[in-house]
Amino acid sequence: MTLRVVLADDQALVRTGFRMIIDARDDLEVVGEASDGGEAVRLTRELAPDVVLMDIRMPVVDGIEATRRIVADGGRARVLVLTTWDVDAHVVDALRAGASGFLLKDIRAPELVDAIRVTARGDALLAPTVLSRVLDRFLRATPDPAPPPSLRGLSGREREVLTLIGQALSNAEIAERLRLSEATVKNHVTAVLRKLGLRDRVQAVVAAYDHGLVRPRRA
């Protein structure tokens, strides 16, 4: 199956470079390019891509608002945010808006390709070291104006799984920690996302932080 990608960046050279990398893969295809967030929203609605590579700083409509609109539409597209800095406060705003992860613009070609595939699968695209650096620094300092989803419907085991997701552990690592099979962990993760109304693991990470299941690390 070919994964369909929309590029959203106000710099034509950046879009050209990403297009060359993506279109060189048999399982990836750039189906549209946008130079501002409003155009990215329109193309996403028209083309129904699997992944949108979204720059944060764009004219007319910025990447954060564009992400919010795309997620609110309820389509299948997942947003992968592009940023120049790995500790940009706007990254947290983008995650809260529903982005499925973020990348630095100087990412190497193989990593970009892998990131698109990971995002399309619905997995978290935040390495543990990046996760702790970004979320520990900004998430508690920028509370979400909307209340986090209630954990009341989760079982004790599901709360444990949510806590470990918040620590950026993979299914295999959670399985080892809880002495469960990976299949069982996958079922628990699916149940957590469904009960909390979350799109993916990144939103689960944010929920874990918002509920205090994961504590920011001291500098």
PDB file of C-alpha atoms in Angstrom:
ATOM      1  CA  MET A   1       0.000   0.000   0.000  1.00  0.00           C
ATOM      2  CA  THR A   2       1.313   3.435  -0.934  1.00  0.00           C
ATOM      3  CA  LEU A   3       1.225   6.064   1.816  1.00  0.00           C
ATOM      4  CA  ARG A   4      -0.049   9.427   0.609  1.00  0.00           C
ATOM      5  CA  VAL A   5       1.697  12.545   1.938  1.00  0.00           C
ATOM      6  CA  VAL A   6       0.895  16.264   1.857  1.00  0.00           C
ATOM      7  CA  LEU A   7       3.777  18.710   2.394  1.00  0.00           C
ATOM      8  CA  ALA A   8       3.009  21.985   4.177  1.00  0.00           C
ATOM      9  CA  ASP A   9       5.875  24.480   4.335  1.00  0.00           C
ATOM     10  CA  ASP A  10       6.153  28.083   3.171  1.00  0.00           C
ATOM     11  CA  GLN A  11       9.646  27.460   1.756  1.00  0.00           C
ATOM     12  CA  ALA A  12       9.528  25.971  -1.733  1.00  0.00           C
ATOM     13  CA  LEU A  13      13.076  24.611  -1.469  1.00  0.00           C
ATOM     14  CA  VAL A  14      12.199  22.673   1.681  1.00  0.00           C
ATOM     15  CA  ARG A  15       9.155  21.162   0.004  1.00  0.00           C
ATOM     16  CA  THR A  16      11.213  20.231  -3.069  1.00  0.00           C
ATOM     17  CA  GLY A  17      13.826  18.504  -0.939  1.00  0.00           C
ATOM     18  CA  PHE A  18      11.250  16.510   0.994  1.00  0.00           C
ATOM     19  CA  ARG A  19       9.398  15.588  -2.203  1.00  0.00           C
ATOM     20  CA  MET A  20      12.569  14.185  -3.768  1.00  0.00           C
ATOM     21  CA  ILE A  21      13.217  12.031  -0.701  1.00  0.00           C
ATOM     22  CA  ILE A  22       9.644  10.797  -0.384  1.00  0.00           C
ATOM     23  CA  ASP A  23       8.893  10.146  -4.034  1.00  0.00           C
ATOM     24  CA  ALA A  24      12.079   8.066  -4.317  1.00  0.00           C
ATOM     25  CA  ARG A  25      10.412   5.379  -2.143  1.00  0.00           C
ATOM     26  CA  ASP A  26       8.069   2.858  -3.707  1.00  0.00           C
ATOM     27  CA  ASP A  27       5.651   2.923  -0.785  1.00  0.00           C
ATOM     28  CA  LEU A  28       5.424   6.719  -0.405  1.00  0.00           C
ATOM     29  CA  GLU A  29       3.935   9.421  -2.619  1.00  0.00           C
ATOM     30  CA  VAL A  30       3.587  13.198  -2.286  1.00  0.00           C
ATOM     31  CA  VAL A  31       0.052  14.014  -3.424  1.00  0.00           C
ATOM     32  CA  GLY A  32       0.013  17.735  -2.637  1.00  0.00           C
ATOM     33  CA  GLU A  33       2.017  20.749  -1.477  1.00  0.00           C
ATOM     34  CA  ALA A  34       0.840  23.716   0.589  1.00  0.00           C
ATOM     35  CA  SER A  35       2.609  26.995   1.305  1.00  0.00           C
ATOM     36  CA  ASP A  36       0.403  27.963   4.267  1.00  0.00           C
ATOM     37  CA  GLY A  37      -1.750  26.282   6.857  1.00  0.00           C
ATOM     38  CA  GLY A  38      -5.062  27.153   5.263  1.00  0.00           C
ATOM     39  CA  GLU A  39      -4.023  25.513   2.026  1.00  0.00           C
ATOM     40  CA  ALA A  40      -2.818  22.473   3.984  1.00  0.00           C
ATOM     41  CA  VAL A  41      -6.274  22.074   5.535  1.00  0.00           C
ATOM     42  CA  ARG A  42      -7.957  22.390   2.146  1.00  0.00           C
ATOM     43  CA  LEU A  43      -5.642  19.860   0.481  1.00  0.00           C
ATOM     44  CA  THR A  44      -6.071  17.422   3.351  1.00  0.00           C
ATOM     45  CA  ARG A  45      -9.833  17.564   2.956  1.00  0.00           C
ATOM     46  CA  GLU A  46      -9.623  17.129  -0.812  1.00  0.00           C
ATOM     47  CA  LEU A  47      -6.864  14.511  -1.054  1.00  0.00           C
ATOM     48  CA  ALA A  48      -7.319  12.482   2.165  1.00  0.00           C
ATOM     49  CA  PRO A  49      -3.585  11.810   2.709  1.00  0.00           C
ATOM     50  CA  ASP A  50      -2.258   9.419   5.317  1.00  0.00           C
ATOM     51  CA  VAL A  51       0.293  11.892   6.690  1.00  0.00           C
ATOM     52  CA  VAL A  52       0.715  15.680   6.583  1.00  0.00           C
ATOM     53  CA  LEU A  53       4.232  17.048   7.110  1.00  0.00           C
ATOM     54  CA  MET A  54       3.406  20.354   8.780  1.00  0.00           C
ATOM     55  CA  ASP A  55       5.717  23.304   9.366  1.00  0.00           C
ATOM     56  CA  ILE A  56       4.793  25.309  12.470  1.00  0.00           C
ATOM     57  CA  ARG A  57       5.660  28.788  11.277  1.00  0.00           C
ATOM     58  CA  MET A  58       3.659  29.607   8.141  1.00  0.00           C
ATOM     59  CA  PRO A  59       1.755  32.687   6.957  1.00  0.00           C
ATOM     60  CA  VAL A  60      -2.053  33.155   6.902  1.00  0.00           C
ATOM     61  CA  VAL A  61      -2.781  30.101   9.071  1.00  0.00           C
ATOM     62  CA  ASP A  62       0.072  28.674  11.139  1.00  0.00           C
ATOM     63  CA  GLY A  63       0.822  24.988  11.488  1.00  0.00           C
ATOM     64  CA  ILE A  64      -0.712  24.680  14.945  1.00  0.00           C
ATOM     65  CA  GLU A  65      -4.108  26.013  13.898  1.00  0.00           C
ATOM     66  CA  ALA A  66      -3.960  23.978  10.688  1.00  0.00           C
ATOM     67  CA  THR A  67      -3.261  20.851  12.756  1.00  0.00           C
ATOM     68  CA  ARG A  68      -6.201  21.639  15.024  1.00  0.00           C
ATOM     69  CA  ARG A  69      -8.537  21.987  12.024  1.00  0.00           C
ATOM     70  CA  ILE A  70      -7.308  18.799  10.359  1.00  0.00           C
ATOM     71  CA  VAL A  71      -7.751  16.770  13.528  1.00  0.00           C
ATOM     72  CA  ALA A  72     -11.196  18.304  14.136  1.00  0.00           C
ATOM     73  CA  ASP A  73     -12.267  17.147  10.676  1.00  0.00           C
ATOM     74  CA  GLY A  74     -11.968  13.586  11.932  1.00  0.00           C
ATOM     75  CA  GLY A  75     -10.247  12.199   8.847  1.00  0.00           C
ATOM     76  CA  ARG A  76      -7.531   9.576   8.733  1.00  0.00           C
ATOM     77  CA  ALA A  77      -4.676  12.037   8.153  1.00  0.00           C
ATOM     78  CA  ARG A  78      -2.059  12.189  10.886  1.00  0.00           C
ATOM     79  CA  VAL A  79       0.018  15.331  11.306  1.00  0.00           C
ATOM     80  CA  LEU A  80       3.786  15.183  11.657  1.00  0.00           C
ATOM     81  CA  VAL A  81       5.097  18.569  12.743  1.00  0.00           C
ATOM     82  CA  LEU A  82       8.335  20.010  11.375  1.00  0.00           C
ATOM     83  CA  THR A  83      10.334  22.415  13.515  1.00  0.00           C
ATOM     84  CA  THR A  84      13.755  24.036  13.533  1.00  0.00           C
ATOM     85  CA  TRP A  85      14.289  23.553  17.260  1.00  0.00           C
ATOM     86  CA  ASP A  86      13.876  20.415  19.329  1.00  0.00           C
ATOM     87  CA  VAL A  87      12.801  22.365  22.427  1.00  0.00           C
ATOM     88  CA  ASP A  88      10.319  24.752  20.856  1.00  0.00           C
ATOM     89  CA  ALA A  89       7.358  25.621  23.092  1.00  0.00           C
ATOM     90  CA  HIS A  90       5.150  25.618  20.008  1.00  0.00           C
ATOM     91  CA  VAL A  91       5.775  21.886  19.671  1.00  0.00           C
ATOM     92  CA  VAL A  92       3.694  21.289  22.791  1.00  0.00           C
ATOM     93  CA  ASP A  93       0.906  23.453  21.370  1.00  0.00           C
ATOM     94  CA  ALA A  94       1.028  21.307  18.238  1.00  0.00           C
ATOM     95  CA  LEU A  95       0.838  18.092  20.268  1.00  0.00           C
ATOM     96  CA  ARG A  96      -2.115  19.441  22.199  1.00  0.00           C
ATOM     97  CA  ALA A  97      -3.729  20.368  18.877  1.00  0.00           C
ATOM     98  CA  GLY A  98      -3.542  16.700  17.888  1.00  0.00           C
ATOM     99  CA  ALA A  99      -0.219  16.272  16.110  1.00  0.00           C
ATOM    100  CA  SER A 100       1.103  12.723  16.111  1.00  0.00           C
ATOM    101  CA  GLY A 101       4.741  13.697  16.584  1.00  0.00           C
ATOM    102  CA  PHE A 102       7.428  16.086  15.455  1.00  0.00           C
ATOM    103  CA  LEU A 103      10.683  16.144  13.532  1.00  0.00           C
ATOM    104  CA  LEU A 104      13.588  18.528  13.194  1.00  0.00           C
ATOM    105  CA  LYS A 105      13.968  20.004   9.718  1.00  0.00           C
ATOM    106  CA  ASP A 106      17.560  18.797   9.486  1.00  0.00           C
ATOM    107  CA  ILE A 107      16.458  15.171   9.744  1.00  0.00           C
ATOM    108  CA  ARG A 108      18.298  12.690   7.530  1.00  0.00           C
ATOM    109  CA  ALA A 109      16.470  11.132   4.598  1.00  0.00           C
ATOM    110  CA  PRO A 110      16.165   7.579   6.028  1.00  0.00           C
ATOM    111  CA  GLU A 111      14.825   8.963   9.306  1.00  0.00           C
ATOM    112  CA  LEU A 112      12.245  11.096   7.492  1.00  0.00           C
ATOM    113  CA  VAL A 113      10.996   8.089   5.554  1.00  0.00           C
ATOM    114  CA  ASP A 114      10.797   5.938   8.683  1.00  0.00           C
ATOM    115  CA  ALA A 115       9.001   8.735  10.526  1.00  0.00           C
ATOM    116  CA  ILE A 116       6.281   8.929   7.894  1.00  0.00           C
ATOM    117  CA  ARG A 117       5.735   5.182   8.082  1.00  0.00           C
ATOM    118  CA  VAL A 118       5.666   5.181  11.896  1.00  0.00           C
ATOM    119  CA  THR A 119       3.204   8.069  11.983  1.00  0.00           C
ATOM    120  CA  ALA A 120       0.916   6.444   9.431  1.00  0.00           C
ATOM    121  CA  ARG A 121       0.739   3.350  11.673  1.00  0.00           C
ATOM    122  CA  GLY A 122      -0.409   5.497  14.567  1.00  0.00           C
ATOM    123  CA  ASP A 123       2.664   4.912  16.711  1.00  0.00           C
ATOM    124  CA  ALA A 124       4.287   7.640  18.795  1.00  0.00           C
ATOM    125  CA  LEU A 125       7.042   9.542  17.053  1.00  0.00           C
ATOM    126  CA  LEU A 126       8.850  10.867  20.085  1.00  0.00           C
ATOM    127  CA  ALA A 127      12.084   9.243  21.156  1.00  0.00           C
ATOM    128  CA  PRO A 128      12.318   8.942  24.959  1.00  0.00           C
ATOM    129  CA  THR A 129      15.131  11.497  25.218  1.00  0.00           C
ATOM    130  CA  VAL A 130      13.271  14.015  23.068  1.00  0.00           C
ATOM    131  CA  LEU A 131      10.031  13.284  24.889  1.00  0.00           C
ATOM    132  CA  SER A 132      11.464  14.052  28.313  1.00  0.00           C
ATOM    133  CA  ARG A 133      13.258  17.178  27.083  1.00  0.00           C
ATOM    134  CA  VAL A 134      10.222  18.687  25.398  1.00  0.00           C
ATOM    135  CA  LEU A 135       7.399  17.598  27.672  1.00  0.00           C
ATOM    136  CA  ASP A 136       9.258  18.020  30.949  1.00  0.00           C
ATOM    137  CA  ARG A 137      10.218  21.548  29.998  1.00  0.00           C
ATOM    138  CA  PHE A 138       6.975  22.800  28.514  1.00  0.00           C
ATOM    139  CA  LEU A 139       3.940  20.605  29.149  1.00  0.00           C
ATOM    140  CA  ARG A 140       3.447  21.470  32.808  1.00  0.00           C
ATOM    141  CA  ALA A 141       4.139  25.143  32.052  1.00  0.00           C
ATOM    142  CA  THR A 142       1.503  25.266  29.298  1.00  0.00           C
ATOM    143  CA  PRO A 143      -1.627  23.574  30.669  1.00  0.00           C
ATOM    144  CA  ASP A 144      -4.300  22.624  28.203  1.00  0.00           C
ATOM    145  CA  PRO A 145      -7.323  24.948  28.551  1.00  0.00           C
ATOM    146  CA  ALA A 146      -9.542  21.903  28.008  1.00  0.00           C
ATOM    147  CA  PRO A 147      -9.773  19.392  30.873  1.00  0.00           C
ATOM    148  CA  PRO A 148      -7.968  16.099  30.246  1.00  0.00           C
ATOM    149  CA  PRO A 149     -10.110  13.008  29.588  1.00  0.00           C
ATOM    150  CA  SER A 150     -11.356  11.285  32.728  1.00  0.00           C
ATOM    151  CA  LEU A 151      -9.540   8.098  33.727  1.00  0.00           C
ATOM    152  CA  ARG A 152     -12.585   6.814  35.579  1.00  0.00           C
ATOM    153  CA  GLY A 153     -13.379   4.175  32.975  1.00  0.00           C
ATOM    154  CA  LEU A 154      -9.908   2.631  32.986  1.00  0.00           C
ATOM    155  CA  SER A 155      -9.106  -0.560  34.838  1.00  0.00           C
ATOM    156  CA  GLY A 156      -6.118  -0.692  37.156  1.00  0.00           C
ATOM    157  CA  ARG A 157      -4.072  -2.487  34.529  1.00  0.00           C
ATOM    158  CA  GLU A 158      -5.028   0.061  31.881  1.00  0.00           C
ATOM    159  CA  ARG A 159      -3.879   2.884  34.156  1.00  0.00           C
ATOM    160  CA  GLU A 160      -0.548   1.089  34.526  1.00  0.00           C
ATOM    161  CA  VAL A 161      -0.262   0.816  30.750  1.00  0.00           C
ATOM    162  CA  LEU A 162      -1.121   4.507  30.328  1.00  0.00           C
ATOM    163  CA  THR A 163       1.581   5.436  32.832  1.00  0.00           C
ATOM    164  CA  LEU A 164       4.185   3.430  30.928  1.00  0.00           C
ATOM    165  CA  ILE A 165       3.041   4.914  27.605  1.00  0.00           C
ATOM    166  CA  GLY A 166       3.650   8.291  29.251  1.00  0.00           C
ATOM    167  CA  GLN A 167       7.246   7.194  29.841  1.00  0.00           C
ATOM    168  CA  ALA A 168       7.572   6.549  26.070  1.00  0.00           C
ATOM    169  CA  LEU A 169       7.918   2.793  26.495  1.00  0.00           C
ATOM    170  CA  SER A 170       7.175   0.601  23.493  1.00  0.00           C
ATOM    171  CA  ASN A 171       4.703  -2.277  23.629  1.00  0.00           C
ATOM    172  CA  ALA A 172       7.606  -4.701  23.967  1.00  0.00           C
ATOM    173  CA  GLU A 173       9.064  -2.732  26.885  1.00  0.00           C
ATOM    174  CA  ILE A 174       5.664  -2.483  28.587  1.00  0.00           C
ATOM    175  CA  ALA A 175       5.166  -6.221  28.125  1.00  0.00           C
ATOM    176  CA  GLU A 176       8.534  -6.916  29.770  1.00  0.00           C
ATOM    177  CA  ARG A 177       7.844  -4.500  32.621  1.00  0.00           C
ATOM    178  CA  LEU A 178       4.388  -5.941  33.377  1.00  0.00           C
ATOM    179  CA  ARG A 179       5.265  -9.524  32.442  1.00  0.00           C
ATOM    180  CA  LEU A 180       2.554  -9.701  29.802  1.00  0.00           C
ATOM    181  CA  SER A 181       2.558 -10.765  26.164  1.00  0.00           C
ATOM    182  CA  GLU A 182       2.918  -8.041  23.542  1.00  0.00           C
ATOM    183  CA  ALA A 183      -0.490  -9.016  22.154  1.00  0.00           C
ATOM    184  CA  THR A 184      -2.065  -8.408  25.549  1.00  0.00           C
ATOM    185  CA  VAL A 185      -0.320  -5.047  25.877  1.00  0.00           C
ATOM    186  CA  LYS A 186      -1.500  -4.066  22.401  1.00  0.00           C
ATOM    187  CA  ASN A 187      -5.074  -4.866  23.446  1.00  0.00           C
ATOM    188  CA  HIS A 188      -4.674  -2.739  26.583  1.00  0.00           C
ATOM    189  CA  VAL A 189      -3.257   0.170  24.562  1.00  0.00           C
ATOM    190  CA  THR A 190      -6.154  -0.035  22.124  1.00  0.00           C
ATOM    191  CA  ALA A 191      -8.614  -0.045  25.035  1.00  0.00           C
ATOM    192  CA  VAL A 192      -6.944   2.978  26.659  1.00  0.00           C
ATOM    193  CA  LEU A 193      -7.090   5.003  23.446  1.00  0.00           C
ATOM    194  CA  ARG A 194     -10.714   4.028  22.829  1.00  0.00           C
ATOM    195  CA  LYS A 195     -11.926   4.738  26.373  1.00  0.00           C
ATOM    196  CA  LEU A 196     -10.162   8.106  26.530  1.00  0.00           C
ATOM    197  CA  GLY A 197     -11.131   9.115  22.992  1.00  0.00           C
ATOM    198  CA  LEU A 198      -7.492   9.558  21.911  1.00  0.00           C
ATOM    199  CA  ARG A 199      -6.147   9.261  18.382  1.00  0.00           C
ATOM    200  CA  ASP A 200      -2.746   7.791  19.138  1.00  0.00           C
ATOM    201  CA  ARG A 201       0.019   7.189  21.655  1.00  0.00           C
ATOM    202  CA  VAL A 202       1.246  10.786  21.563  1.00  0.00           C
ATOM    203  CA  GLN A 203      -2.093  12.009  22.873  1.00  0.00           C
ATOM    204  CA  ALA A 204      -1.904   9.261  25.493  1.00  0.00           C
ATOM    205  CA  VAL A 205       1.485  10.628  26.584  1.00  0.00           C
ATOM    206  CA  VAL A 206      -0.021  14.093  27.012  1.00  0.00           C
ATOM    207  CA  ALA A 207      -2.947  12.632  28.982  1.00  0.00           C
ATOM    208  CA  ALA A 208      -0.534  10.780  31.273  1.00  0.00           C
ATOM    209  CA  TYR A 209       1.321  14.023  31.991  1.00  0.00           C
ATOM    210  CA  ASP A 210      -1.890  16.001  32.483  1.00  0.00           C
ATOM    211  CA  HIS A 211      -3.104  13.499  35.084  1.00  0.00           C
ATOM    212  CA  GLY A 212       0.227  13.438  36.914  1.00  0.00           C
ATOM    213  CA  LEU A 213       0.905   9.798  36.083  1.00  0.00           C
ATOM    214  CA  VAL A 214       4.322  10.874  34.787  1.00  0.00           C
ATOM    215  CA  ARG A 215       6.321  13.441  36.691  1.00  0.00           C
ATOM    216  CA  PRO A 216       8.582  15.979  34.969  1.00  0.00           C
ATOM    217  CA  ARG A 217      12.228  15.291  35.584  1.00  0.00           C
ATOM    218  CA  ARG A 218      14.189  17.800  37.568  1.00  0.00           C
ATOM    219  CA  ALA A 219      16.880  19.694  35.655  1.00  0.00           C
TER     220      ALA A 219
END
